[in-house]
Short mmCIF file of C-alpha atoms in Angstrom, two decimals:
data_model
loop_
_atom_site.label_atom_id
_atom_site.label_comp_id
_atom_site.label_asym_id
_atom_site.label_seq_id
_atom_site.Cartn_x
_atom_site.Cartn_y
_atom_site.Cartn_z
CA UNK T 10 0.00 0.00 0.00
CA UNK T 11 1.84 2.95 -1.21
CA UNK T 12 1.60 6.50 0.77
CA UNK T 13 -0.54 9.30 -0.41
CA UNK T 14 -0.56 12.63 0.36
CA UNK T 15 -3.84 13.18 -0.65
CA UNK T 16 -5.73 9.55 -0.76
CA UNK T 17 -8.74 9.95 -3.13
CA UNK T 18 -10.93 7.40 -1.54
CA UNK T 19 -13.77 9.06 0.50
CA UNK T 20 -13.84 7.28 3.63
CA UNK T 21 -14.72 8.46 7.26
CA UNK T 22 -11.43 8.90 9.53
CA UNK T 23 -13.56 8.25 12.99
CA UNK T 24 -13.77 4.91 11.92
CA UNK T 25 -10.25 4.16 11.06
CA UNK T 26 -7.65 2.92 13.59
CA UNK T 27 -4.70 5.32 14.84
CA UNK T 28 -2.25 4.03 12.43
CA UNK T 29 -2.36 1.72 9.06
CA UNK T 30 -5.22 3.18 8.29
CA UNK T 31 -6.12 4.89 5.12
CA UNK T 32 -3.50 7.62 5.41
CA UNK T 33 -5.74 11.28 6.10
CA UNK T 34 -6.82 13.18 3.34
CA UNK T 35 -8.98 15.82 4.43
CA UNK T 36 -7.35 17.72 7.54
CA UNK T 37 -10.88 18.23 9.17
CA UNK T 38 -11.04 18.77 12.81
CA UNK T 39 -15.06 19.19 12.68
CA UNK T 40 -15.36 15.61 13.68
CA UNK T 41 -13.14 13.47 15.76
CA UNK T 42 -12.01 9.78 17.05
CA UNK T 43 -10.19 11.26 19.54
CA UNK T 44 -10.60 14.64 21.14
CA UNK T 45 -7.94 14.74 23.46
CA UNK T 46 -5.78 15.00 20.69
CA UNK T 47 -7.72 17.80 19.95
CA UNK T 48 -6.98 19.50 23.00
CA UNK T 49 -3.44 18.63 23.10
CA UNK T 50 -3.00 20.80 19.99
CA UNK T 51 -5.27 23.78 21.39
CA UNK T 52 -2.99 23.38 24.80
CA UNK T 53 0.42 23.25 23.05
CA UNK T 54 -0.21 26.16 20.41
CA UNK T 55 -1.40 27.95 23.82
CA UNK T 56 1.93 27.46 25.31
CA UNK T 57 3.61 28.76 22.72
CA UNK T 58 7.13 31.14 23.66
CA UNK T 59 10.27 31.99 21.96
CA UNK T 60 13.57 31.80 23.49
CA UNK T 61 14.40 35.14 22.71
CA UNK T 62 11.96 36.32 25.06
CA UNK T 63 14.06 35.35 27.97
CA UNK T 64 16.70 37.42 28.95
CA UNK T 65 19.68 35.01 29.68
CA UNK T 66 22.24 37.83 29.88
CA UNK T 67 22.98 37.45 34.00
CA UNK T 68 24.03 33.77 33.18
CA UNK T 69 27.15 34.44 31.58
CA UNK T 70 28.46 36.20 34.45
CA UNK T 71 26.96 33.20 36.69
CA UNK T 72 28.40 30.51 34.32
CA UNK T 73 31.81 32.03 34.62
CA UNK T 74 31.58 32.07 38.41
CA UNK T 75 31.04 28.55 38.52
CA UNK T 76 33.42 25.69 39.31
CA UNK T 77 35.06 23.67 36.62
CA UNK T 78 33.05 20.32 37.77
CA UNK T 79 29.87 22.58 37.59
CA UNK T 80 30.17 23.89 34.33
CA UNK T 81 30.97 20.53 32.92
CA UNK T 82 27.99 19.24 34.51
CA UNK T 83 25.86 22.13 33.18
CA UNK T 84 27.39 22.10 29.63
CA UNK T 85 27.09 18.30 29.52
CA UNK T 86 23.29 18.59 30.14
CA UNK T 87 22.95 21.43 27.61
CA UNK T 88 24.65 18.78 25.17
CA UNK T 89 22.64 15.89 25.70
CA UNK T 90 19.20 18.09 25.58
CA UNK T 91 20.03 19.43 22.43
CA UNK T 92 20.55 15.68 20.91
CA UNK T 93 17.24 14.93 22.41
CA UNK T 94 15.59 17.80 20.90
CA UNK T 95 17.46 17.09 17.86
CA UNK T 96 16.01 13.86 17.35
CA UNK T 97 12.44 15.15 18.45
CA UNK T 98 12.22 17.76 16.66
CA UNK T 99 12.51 15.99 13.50
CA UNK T 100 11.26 12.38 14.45
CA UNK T 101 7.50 11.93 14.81
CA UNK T 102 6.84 13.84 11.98
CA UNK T 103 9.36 11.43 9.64
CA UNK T 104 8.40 7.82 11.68
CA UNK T 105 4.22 8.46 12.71
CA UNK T 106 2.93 10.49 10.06
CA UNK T 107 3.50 8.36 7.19
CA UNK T 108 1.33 5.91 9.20
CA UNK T 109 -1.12 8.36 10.99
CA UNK T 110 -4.57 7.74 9.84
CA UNK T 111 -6.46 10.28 11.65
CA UNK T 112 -6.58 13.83 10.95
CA UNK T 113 -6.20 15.05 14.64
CA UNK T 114 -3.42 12.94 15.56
CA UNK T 115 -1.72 13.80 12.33
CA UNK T 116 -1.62 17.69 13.26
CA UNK T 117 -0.65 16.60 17.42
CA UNK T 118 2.45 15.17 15.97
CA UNK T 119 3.20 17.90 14.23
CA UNK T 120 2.42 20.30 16.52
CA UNK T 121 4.09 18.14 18.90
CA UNK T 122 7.44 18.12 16.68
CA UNK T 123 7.37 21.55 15.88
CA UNK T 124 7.36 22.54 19.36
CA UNK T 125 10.30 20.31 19.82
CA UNK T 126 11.98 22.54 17.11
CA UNK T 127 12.01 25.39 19.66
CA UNK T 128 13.32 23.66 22.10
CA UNK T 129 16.44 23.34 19.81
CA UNK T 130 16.12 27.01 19.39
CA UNK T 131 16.39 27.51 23.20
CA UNK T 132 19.42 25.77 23.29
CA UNK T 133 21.73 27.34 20.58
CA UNK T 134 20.07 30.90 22.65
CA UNK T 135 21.20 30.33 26.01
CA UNK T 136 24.98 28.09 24.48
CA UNK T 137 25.72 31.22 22.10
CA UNK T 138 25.24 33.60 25.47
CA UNK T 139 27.51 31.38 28.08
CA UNK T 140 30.47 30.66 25.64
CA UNK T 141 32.31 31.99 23.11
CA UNK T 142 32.02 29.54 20.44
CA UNK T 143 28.99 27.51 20.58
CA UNK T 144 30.97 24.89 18.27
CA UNK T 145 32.75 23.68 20.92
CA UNK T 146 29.62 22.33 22.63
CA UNK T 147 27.51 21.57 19.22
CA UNK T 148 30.56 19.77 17.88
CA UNK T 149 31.19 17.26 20.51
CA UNK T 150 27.47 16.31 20.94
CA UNK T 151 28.31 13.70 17.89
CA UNK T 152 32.23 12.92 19.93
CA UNK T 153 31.02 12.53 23.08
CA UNK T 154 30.73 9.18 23.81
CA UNK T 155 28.69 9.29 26.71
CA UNK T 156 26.06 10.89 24.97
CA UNK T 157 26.35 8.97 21.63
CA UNK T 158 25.63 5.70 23.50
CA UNK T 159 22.52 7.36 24.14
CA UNK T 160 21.61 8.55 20.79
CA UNK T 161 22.31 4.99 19.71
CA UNK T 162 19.57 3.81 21.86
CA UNK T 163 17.18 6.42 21.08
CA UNK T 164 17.24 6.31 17.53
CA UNK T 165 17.56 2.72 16.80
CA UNK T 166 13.37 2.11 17.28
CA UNK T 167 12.58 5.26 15.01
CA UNK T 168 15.17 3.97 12.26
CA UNK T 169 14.01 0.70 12.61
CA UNK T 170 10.12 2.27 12.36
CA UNK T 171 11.16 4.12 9.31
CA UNK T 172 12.78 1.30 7.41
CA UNK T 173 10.29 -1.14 7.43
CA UNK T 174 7.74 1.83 6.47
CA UNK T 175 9.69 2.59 3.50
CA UNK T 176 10.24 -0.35 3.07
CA UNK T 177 6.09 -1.26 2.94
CA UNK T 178 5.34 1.48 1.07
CA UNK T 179 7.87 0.95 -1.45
CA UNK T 180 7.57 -2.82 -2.00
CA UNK T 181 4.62 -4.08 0.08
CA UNK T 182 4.63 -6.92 2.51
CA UNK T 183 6.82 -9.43 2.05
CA UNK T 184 10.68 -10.79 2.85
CA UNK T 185 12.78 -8.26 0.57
CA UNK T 186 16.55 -8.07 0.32
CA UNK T 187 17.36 -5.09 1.70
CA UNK T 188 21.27 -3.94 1.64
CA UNK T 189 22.33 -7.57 1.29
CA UNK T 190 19.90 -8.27 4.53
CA UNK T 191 16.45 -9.98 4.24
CA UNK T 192 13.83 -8.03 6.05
CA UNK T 193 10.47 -9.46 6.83
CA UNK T 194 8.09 -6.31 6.23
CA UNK T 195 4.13 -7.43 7.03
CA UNK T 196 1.59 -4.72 8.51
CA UNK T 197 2.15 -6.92 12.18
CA UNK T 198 5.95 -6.50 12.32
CA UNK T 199 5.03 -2.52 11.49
CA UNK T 200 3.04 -2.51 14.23
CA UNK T 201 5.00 -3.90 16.41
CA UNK T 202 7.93 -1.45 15.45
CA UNK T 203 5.37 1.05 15.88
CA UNK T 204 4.59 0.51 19.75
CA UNK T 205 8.17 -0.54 20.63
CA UNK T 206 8.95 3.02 19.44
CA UNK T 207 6.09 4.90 21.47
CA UNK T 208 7.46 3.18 23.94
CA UNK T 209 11.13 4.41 23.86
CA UNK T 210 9.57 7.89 22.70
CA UNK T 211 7.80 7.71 25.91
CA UNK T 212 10.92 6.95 27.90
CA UNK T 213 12.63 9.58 25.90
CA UNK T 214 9.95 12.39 26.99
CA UNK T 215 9.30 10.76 30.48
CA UNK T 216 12.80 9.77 32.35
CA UNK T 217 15.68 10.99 29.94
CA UNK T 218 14.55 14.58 29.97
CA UNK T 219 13.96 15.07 34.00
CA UNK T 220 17.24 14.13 34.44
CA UNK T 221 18.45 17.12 32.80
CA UNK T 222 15.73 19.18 34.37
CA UNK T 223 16.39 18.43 38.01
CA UNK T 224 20.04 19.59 37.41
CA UNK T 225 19.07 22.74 35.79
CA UNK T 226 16.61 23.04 38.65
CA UNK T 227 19.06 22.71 41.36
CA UNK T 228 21.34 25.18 39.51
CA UNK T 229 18.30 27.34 39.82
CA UNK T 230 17.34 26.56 43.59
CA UNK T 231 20.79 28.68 44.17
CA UNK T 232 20.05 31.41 42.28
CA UNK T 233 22.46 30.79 39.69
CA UNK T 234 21.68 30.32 35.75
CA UNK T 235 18.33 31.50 36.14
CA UNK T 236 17.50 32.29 32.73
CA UNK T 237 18.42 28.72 31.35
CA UNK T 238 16.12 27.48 34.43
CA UNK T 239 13.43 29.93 32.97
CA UNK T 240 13.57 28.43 29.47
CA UNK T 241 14.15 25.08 31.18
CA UNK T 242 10.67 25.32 32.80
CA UNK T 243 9.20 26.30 29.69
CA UNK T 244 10.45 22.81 27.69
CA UNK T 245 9.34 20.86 31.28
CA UNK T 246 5.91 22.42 30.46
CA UNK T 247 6.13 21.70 27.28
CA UNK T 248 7.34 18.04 27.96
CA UNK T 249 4.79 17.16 30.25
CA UNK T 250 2.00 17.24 27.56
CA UNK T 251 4.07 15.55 24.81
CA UNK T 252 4.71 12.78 27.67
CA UNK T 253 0.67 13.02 28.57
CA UNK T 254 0.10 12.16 24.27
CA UNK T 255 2.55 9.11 24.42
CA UNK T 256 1.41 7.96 27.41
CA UNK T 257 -2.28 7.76 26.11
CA UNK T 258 -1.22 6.63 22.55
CA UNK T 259 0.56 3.67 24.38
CA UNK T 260 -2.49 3.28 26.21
CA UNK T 261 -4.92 3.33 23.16
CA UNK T 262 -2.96 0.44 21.70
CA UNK T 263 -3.07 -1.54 24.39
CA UNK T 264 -6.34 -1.40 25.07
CA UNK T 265 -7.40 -2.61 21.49
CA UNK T 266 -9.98 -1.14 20.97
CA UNK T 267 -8.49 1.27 18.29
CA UNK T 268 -6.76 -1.61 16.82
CA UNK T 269 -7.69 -5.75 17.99
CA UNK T 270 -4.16 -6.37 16.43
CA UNK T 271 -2.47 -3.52 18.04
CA UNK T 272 -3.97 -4.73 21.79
CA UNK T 273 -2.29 -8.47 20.98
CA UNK T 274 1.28 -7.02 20.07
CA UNK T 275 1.10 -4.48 23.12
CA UNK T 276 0.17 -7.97 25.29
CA UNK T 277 3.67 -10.15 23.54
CA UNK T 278 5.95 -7.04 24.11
CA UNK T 279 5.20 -6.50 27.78
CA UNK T 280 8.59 -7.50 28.31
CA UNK T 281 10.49 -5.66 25.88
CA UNK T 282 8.72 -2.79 26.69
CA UNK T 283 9.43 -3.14 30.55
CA UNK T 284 13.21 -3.67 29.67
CA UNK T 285 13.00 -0.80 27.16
CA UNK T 286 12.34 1.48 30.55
CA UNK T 287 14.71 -0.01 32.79
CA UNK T 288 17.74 0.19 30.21
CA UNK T 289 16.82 3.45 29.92
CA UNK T 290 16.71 4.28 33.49
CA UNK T 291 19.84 2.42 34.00
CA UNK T 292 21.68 4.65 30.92
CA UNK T 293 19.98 7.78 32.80
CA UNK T 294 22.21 6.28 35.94
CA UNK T 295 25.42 5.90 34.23
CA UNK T 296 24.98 9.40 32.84
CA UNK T 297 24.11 10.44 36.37
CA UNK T 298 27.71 9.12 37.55
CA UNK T 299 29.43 11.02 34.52
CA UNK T 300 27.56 14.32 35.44
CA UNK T 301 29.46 14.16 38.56
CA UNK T 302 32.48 12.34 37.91
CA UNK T 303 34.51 15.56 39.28
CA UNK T 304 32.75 16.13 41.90
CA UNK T 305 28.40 16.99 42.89
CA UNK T 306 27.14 20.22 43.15
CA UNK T 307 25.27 21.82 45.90
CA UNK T 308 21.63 20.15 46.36
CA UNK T 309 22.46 17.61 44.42
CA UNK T 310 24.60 14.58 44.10
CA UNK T 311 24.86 11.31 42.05
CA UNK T 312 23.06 9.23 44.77
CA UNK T 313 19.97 11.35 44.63
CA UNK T 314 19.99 11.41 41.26
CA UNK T 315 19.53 8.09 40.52
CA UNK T 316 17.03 7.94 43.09
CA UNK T 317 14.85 10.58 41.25
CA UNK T 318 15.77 8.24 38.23
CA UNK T 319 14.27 5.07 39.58
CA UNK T 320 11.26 7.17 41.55
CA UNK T 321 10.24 8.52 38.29
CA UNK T 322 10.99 5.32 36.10
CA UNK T 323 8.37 3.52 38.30
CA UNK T 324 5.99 6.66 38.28
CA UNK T 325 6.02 6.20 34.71
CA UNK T 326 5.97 2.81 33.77
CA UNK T 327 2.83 2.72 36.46
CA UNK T 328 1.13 5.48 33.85
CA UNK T 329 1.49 2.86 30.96
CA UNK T 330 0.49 -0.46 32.76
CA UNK T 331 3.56 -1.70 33.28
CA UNK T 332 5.73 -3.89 36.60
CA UNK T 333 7.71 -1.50 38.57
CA UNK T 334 11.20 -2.30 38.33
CA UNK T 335 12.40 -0.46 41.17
CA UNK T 336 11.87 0.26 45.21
CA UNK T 337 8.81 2.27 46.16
CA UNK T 338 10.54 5.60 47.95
CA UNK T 339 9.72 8.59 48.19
CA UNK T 340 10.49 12.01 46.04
CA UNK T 341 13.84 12.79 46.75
CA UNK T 342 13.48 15.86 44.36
CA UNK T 343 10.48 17.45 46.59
CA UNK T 344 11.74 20.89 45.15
CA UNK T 345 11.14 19.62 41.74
CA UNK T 346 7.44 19.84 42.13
CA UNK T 347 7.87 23.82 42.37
CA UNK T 348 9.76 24.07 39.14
CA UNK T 349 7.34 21.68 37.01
CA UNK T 350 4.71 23.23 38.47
CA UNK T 351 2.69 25.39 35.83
CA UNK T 352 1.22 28.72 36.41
CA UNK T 353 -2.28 28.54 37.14
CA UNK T 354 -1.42 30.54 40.90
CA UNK T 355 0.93 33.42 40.51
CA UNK T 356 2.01 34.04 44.05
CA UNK T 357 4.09 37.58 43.16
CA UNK T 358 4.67 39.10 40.00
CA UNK T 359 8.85 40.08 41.60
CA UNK T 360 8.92 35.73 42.17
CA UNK T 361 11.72 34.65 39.81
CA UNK T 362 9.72 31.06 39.55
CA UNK T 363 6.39 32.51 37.75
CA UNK T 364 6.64 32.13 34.17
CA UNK T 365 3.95 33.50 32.97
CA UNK T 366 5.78 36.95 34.15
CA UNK T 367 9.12 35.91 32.87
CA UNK T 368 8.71 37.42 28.74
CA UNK T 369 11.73 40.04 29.12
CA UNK T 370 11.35 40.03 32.90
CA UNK T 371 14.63 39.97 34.64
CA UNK T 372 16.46 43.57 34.27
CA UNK T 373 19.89 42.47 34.51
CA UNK T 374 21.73 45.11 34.28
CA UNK T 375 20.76 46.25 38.43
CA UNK T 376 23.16 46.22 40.68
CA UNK T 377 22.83 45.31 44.17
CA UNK T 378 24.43 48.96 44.87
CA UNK T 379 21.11 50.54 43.44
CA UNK T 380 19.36 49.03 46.81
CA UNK T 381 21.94 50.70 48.97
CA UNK T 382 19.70 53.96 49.82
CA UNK T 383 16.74 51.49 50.40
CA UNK T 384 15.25 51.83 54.09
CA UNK T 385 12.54 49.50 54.90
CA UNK S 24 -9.28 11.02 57.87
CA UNK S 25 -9.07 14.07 55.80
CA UNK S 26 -10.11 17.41 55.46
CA UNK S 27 -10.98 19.42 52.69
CA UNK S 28 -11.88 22.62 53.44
CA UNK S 29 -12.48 26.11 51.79
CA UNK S 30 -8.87 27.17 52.03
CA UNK S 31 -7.78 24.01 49.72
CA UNK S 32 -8.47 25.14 45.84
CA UNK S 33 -7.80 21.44 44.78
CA UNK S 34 -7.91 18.13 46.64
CA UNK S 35 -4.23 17.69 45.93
CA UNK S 36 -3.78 20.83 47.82
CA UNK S 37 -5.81 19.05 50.99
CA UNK S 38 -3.89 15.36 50.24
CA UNK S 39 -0.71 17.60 50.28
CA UNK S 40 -1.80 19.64 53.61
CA UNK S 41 -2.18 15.94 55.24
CA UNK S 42 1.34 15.02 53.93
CA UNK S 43 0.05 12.33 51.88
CA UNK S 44 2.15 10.78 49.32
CA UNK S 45 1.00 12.05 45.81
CA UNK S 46 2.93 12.27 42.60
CA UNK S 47 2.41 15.35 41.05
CA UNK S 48 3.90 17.66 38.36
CA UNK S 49 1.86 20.25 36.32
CA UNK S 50 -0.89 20.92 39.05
CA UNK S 51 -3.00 21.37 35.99
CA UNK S 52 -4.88 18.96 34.86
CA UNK S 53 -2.79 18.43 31.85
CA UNK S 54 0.49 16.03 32.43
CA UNK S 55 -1.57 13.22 34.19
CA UNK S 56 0.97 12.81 36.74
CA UNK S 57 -1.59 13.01 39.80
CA UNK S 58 -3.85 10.63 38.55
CA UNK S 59 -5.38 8.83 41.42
CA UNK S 60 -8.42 5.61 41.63
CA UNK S 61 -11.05 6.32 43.45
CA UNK S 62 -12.48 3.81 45.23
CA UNK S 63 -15.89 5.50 46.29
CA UNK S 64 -17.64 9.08 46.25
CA UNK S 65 -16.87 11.59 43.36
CA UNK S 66 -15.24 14.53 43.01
CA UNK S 67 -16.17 17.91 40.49
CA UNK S 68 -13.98 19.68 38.41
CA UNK S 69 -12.88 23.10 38.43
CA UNK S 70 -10.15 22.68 35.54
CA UNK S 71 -11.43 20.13 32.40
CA UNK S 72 -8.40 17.49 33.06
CA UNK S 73 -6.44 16.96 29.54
CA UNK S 74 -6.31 13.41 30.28
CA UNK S 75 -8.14 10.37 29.91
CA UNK S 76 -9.69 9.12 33.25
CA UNK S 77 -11.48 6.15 33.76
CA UNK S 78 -14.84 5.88 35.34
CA UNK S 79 -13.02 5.39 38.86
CA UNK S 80 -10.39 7.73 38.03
CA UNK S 81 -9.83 11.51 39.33
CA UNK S 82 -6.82 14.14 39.27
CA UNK S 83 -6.72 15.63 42.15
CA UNK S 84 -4.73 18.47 40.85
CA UNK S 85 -7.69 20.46 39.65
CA UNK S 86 -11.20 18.90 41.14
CA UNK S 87 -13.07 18.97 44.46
CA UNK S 88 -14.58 16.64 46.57
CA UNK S 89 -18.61 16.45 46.01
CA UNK S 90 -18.88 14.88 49.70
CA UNK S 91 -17.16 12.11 51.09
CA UNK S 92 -14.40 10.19 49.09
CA UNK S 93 -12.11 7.33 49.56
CA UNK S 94 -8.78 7.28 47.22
CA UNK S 95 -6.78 4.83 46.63
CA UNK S 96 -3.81 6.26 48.52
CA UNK S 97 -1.06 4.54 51.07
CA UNK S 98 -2.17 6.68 54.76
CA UNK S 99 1.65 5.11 55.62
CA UNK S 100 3.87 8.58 57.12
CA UNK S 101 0.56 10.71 57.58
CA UNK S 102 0.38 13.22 60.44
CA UNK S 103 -3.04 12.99 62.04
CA UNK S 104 -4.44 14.34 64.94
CA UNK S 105 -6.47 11.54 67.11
CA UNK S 106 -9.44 12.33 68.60
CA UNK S 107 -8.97 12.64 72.72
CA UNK S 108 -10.74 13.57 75.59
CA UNK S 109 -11.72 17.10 75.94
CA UNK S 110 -9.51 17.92 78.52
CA UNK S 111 -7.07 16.86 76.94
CA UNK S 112 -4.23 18.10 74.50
CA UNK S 113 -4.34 16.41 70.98
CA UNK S 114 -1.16 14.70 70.51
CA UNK S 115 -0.10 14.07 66.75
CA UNK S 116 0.61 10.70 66.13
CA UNK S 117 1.98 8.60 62.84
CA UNK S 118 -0.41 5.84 61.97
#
């Protein structure tokens, strides 16, 4: 079944499954399978920000104050959120929409992706204000093996997703030789590509990018780097819905209902799925130990790092019906909650942690001297 | 056990008061994080949730109590205040 970009055949989307469908012709949101995604979109394009907007000036003097072992760990986290964003921002839209088969999901992914793109964005903003030449970080993002081991990971289940798609598309089902290899491509092996990826997606959004946050967070519990930690709450916010879409994709599938086929592979790839979390979590360790190989910063050490990593790998696989790998404890990030927490009560427009006042809100250029004459 | 009153805007806010364990991130009805099983009673919301809950399902981020409700949440760590003689001083104990 080749792709179309416009499939001619009138048919009526609510009654075609999530993916393998007949691909979407008419991008009508009038009707819909399934609203949430609906509101997804209308909450996303409501977030909506530009880096720019955040003044990330009062950083550079704060990066430069900051140990060696800091700034390593801060750069290193810059690094390995711009290869996830990298990958996101581009991902979804090449892997799910050539299979998408309903017109509301088709625009969440892209809405999804495209907000990934700013993320990206973010990141070259506040890199090209901390250091001199921002090649120096974007070049070693594809060195660095600590972060390539990752991006191995991360991208095998899309690349696999996207070759067998091509693949289908091109030549249909069948075994084909393939670059000397012979690759069984049938609709079931798609699928099953298809939720191994949501799953790893879902890891990607869910555990691999709160590890970065909680260091940018405790960066910002001392007052230092306070714009990144601005922007960084912005992506969490972000992040939090694109992790709420996976989560009930993932869910959708396995409840077969959207697709009887789709709720049997979801059943045989329990396991993979549960070891698709806990390699993750255990990579998200590793990292943790590199972070901090030269030493832990102030509020936050390798130890309670990988105990926010195994807290939040079993908060997560509990969202998508999975066994919980690790030890039931208890947050040891409680300050996290403060920084993921989104804006519905502002408590002071002067609070530093209220985003919704942050669009060009920090006037760095005042000195502390300017308070001198100040009585109370 | 516990008490929601006027000065809580969300049941997570009176959980949280009672220092009951609760996961929760966007305390806005849209990351699903909170999402707790109810196991009787029902609970109104002041936020539409942008998640799908079951029929025994809440987020206690952004609803209220309609009366009485009992969630399915561990009480293990929770400060409450037993009920003693009127002469007496409540003492706080752990249950």
């Amino acid at each position: 079944m080749a792709y179309s970009t416009f499939c001619q055949t009138p048919n009526n989307a609510r009654l075609e499954p999530m993916f393998l469908g007949q691909s979407v012709n008419v991008a009508r949101y009038d009707v819909q399978k399934y609203e949430v995604f609906e509101k997804l979109i209308e909450k996303q394009l409501s977030f909506f920000w530009r880096p720019e907007e955040v003044d990330v000036s009062k950083d550079k003097i704060d990066y430069a104050a900051l140990p060696e072992h800091e700034k390593h760990i801060f750069i290193s986290n810059l690094k390995y959120q711009t290869l996830l964003d990298s990958i996101q921002g581009r991902s979804p839209n090449v892997a799910f929409l050539p299979l998408v088969s309903l017109p509301e999901l088709e625009t969440w992914i892209e809405t999804w992706s495209f907000s990934e793109t700013i993320h990206s964005r973010s990141y070259t903003h506040i890199i090209r204000n901390i250091v001199n030449d921002p090649s120096i970080v974007f070049d070693d993002i594809v060195e660095n093996e600590e972060i390539l081991k990752r991006a191995t990971d991360i991208a095998q289940y899309y690349d696999d997703l996207i070759k067998l798609t091509q693949a289908f598309h091109l030549l249909g089902e069948g075994t084909h030789t393939i670059d000397g290899k012979e690759v069984l491509v049938t609709e079931r092996e798609i699928k099953k590509s298809l939720y191994l990826c949501m799953m790893s997606v879902n890891v990607l959004e869910a555990i691999r990018f709160y590890v970065s946050f909680a260091c940018s967070f405790a960066f910002a519990e001392r007052n230092v780097m306070e714009g990144n930690a601005k922007i960084i709450r912005l992506i969490a916010r972000d992040e939090a819905l694109h992790l709420n879409s996976t989560q009930h994709i993932i869910k959708l599938m396995q409840a077969g209902v959207d697709d009887p086929e789709m709720g049997e592979i979801a059943k045989e790839c329990e396991q993979q799925a549960y070891d698709i979390f806990v390699k993750a979590a255990e990579q998200e360790k590793e990292w943790a130990q590199y972070l901090f190989k030269d030493g832990s910063m102030i509020g936050l050490n390798e130890q309670i790092l990988c105990q926010y990593v195994e807290y939040i790998t079993n908060e997560r696989m509990k969202s998508v019906n999975l066994d919980l790998p690790y030890e039931n404890i208890s947050n040891p990030l409680p300050w996290m909650k403060n920084w993921l927490e989104s804006d519905s009560v502002q408590v002071a427009p002067q609070e530093v942690e209220v985003s919704s006042y942050l669009v060009g809100q920090i006037d760095a250029s005042i000195d502390e001297s300017e308070f001198e004459d100040f009585d109370l | 056990m516990l008490l929601f009153t006027q000065q809580h805007t969300s049941l997570l806010m009176a959980l949280e008061q009672k220092q009951i364990k609760v996961f929760s991130e966007c305390r806005n009805g849209y990351c699903g994080a909170c999402k707790t099983k109810i196991k009787s009673g029902s609970v109104t919301y002041h936020t539409e949730p942008l998640v799908s809950l079951g029929s025994d399902e809440c987020l206690p981020c952004c609803c209220m109590p309609d009366g009485d409700i009992d969630l399915d949440l561990s009480a293990d760590g929770v400060q409450v205040v037993r009920a003693t003689a009127k002469h007496e001083r409540p003492e706080t104990a752990n249950i």
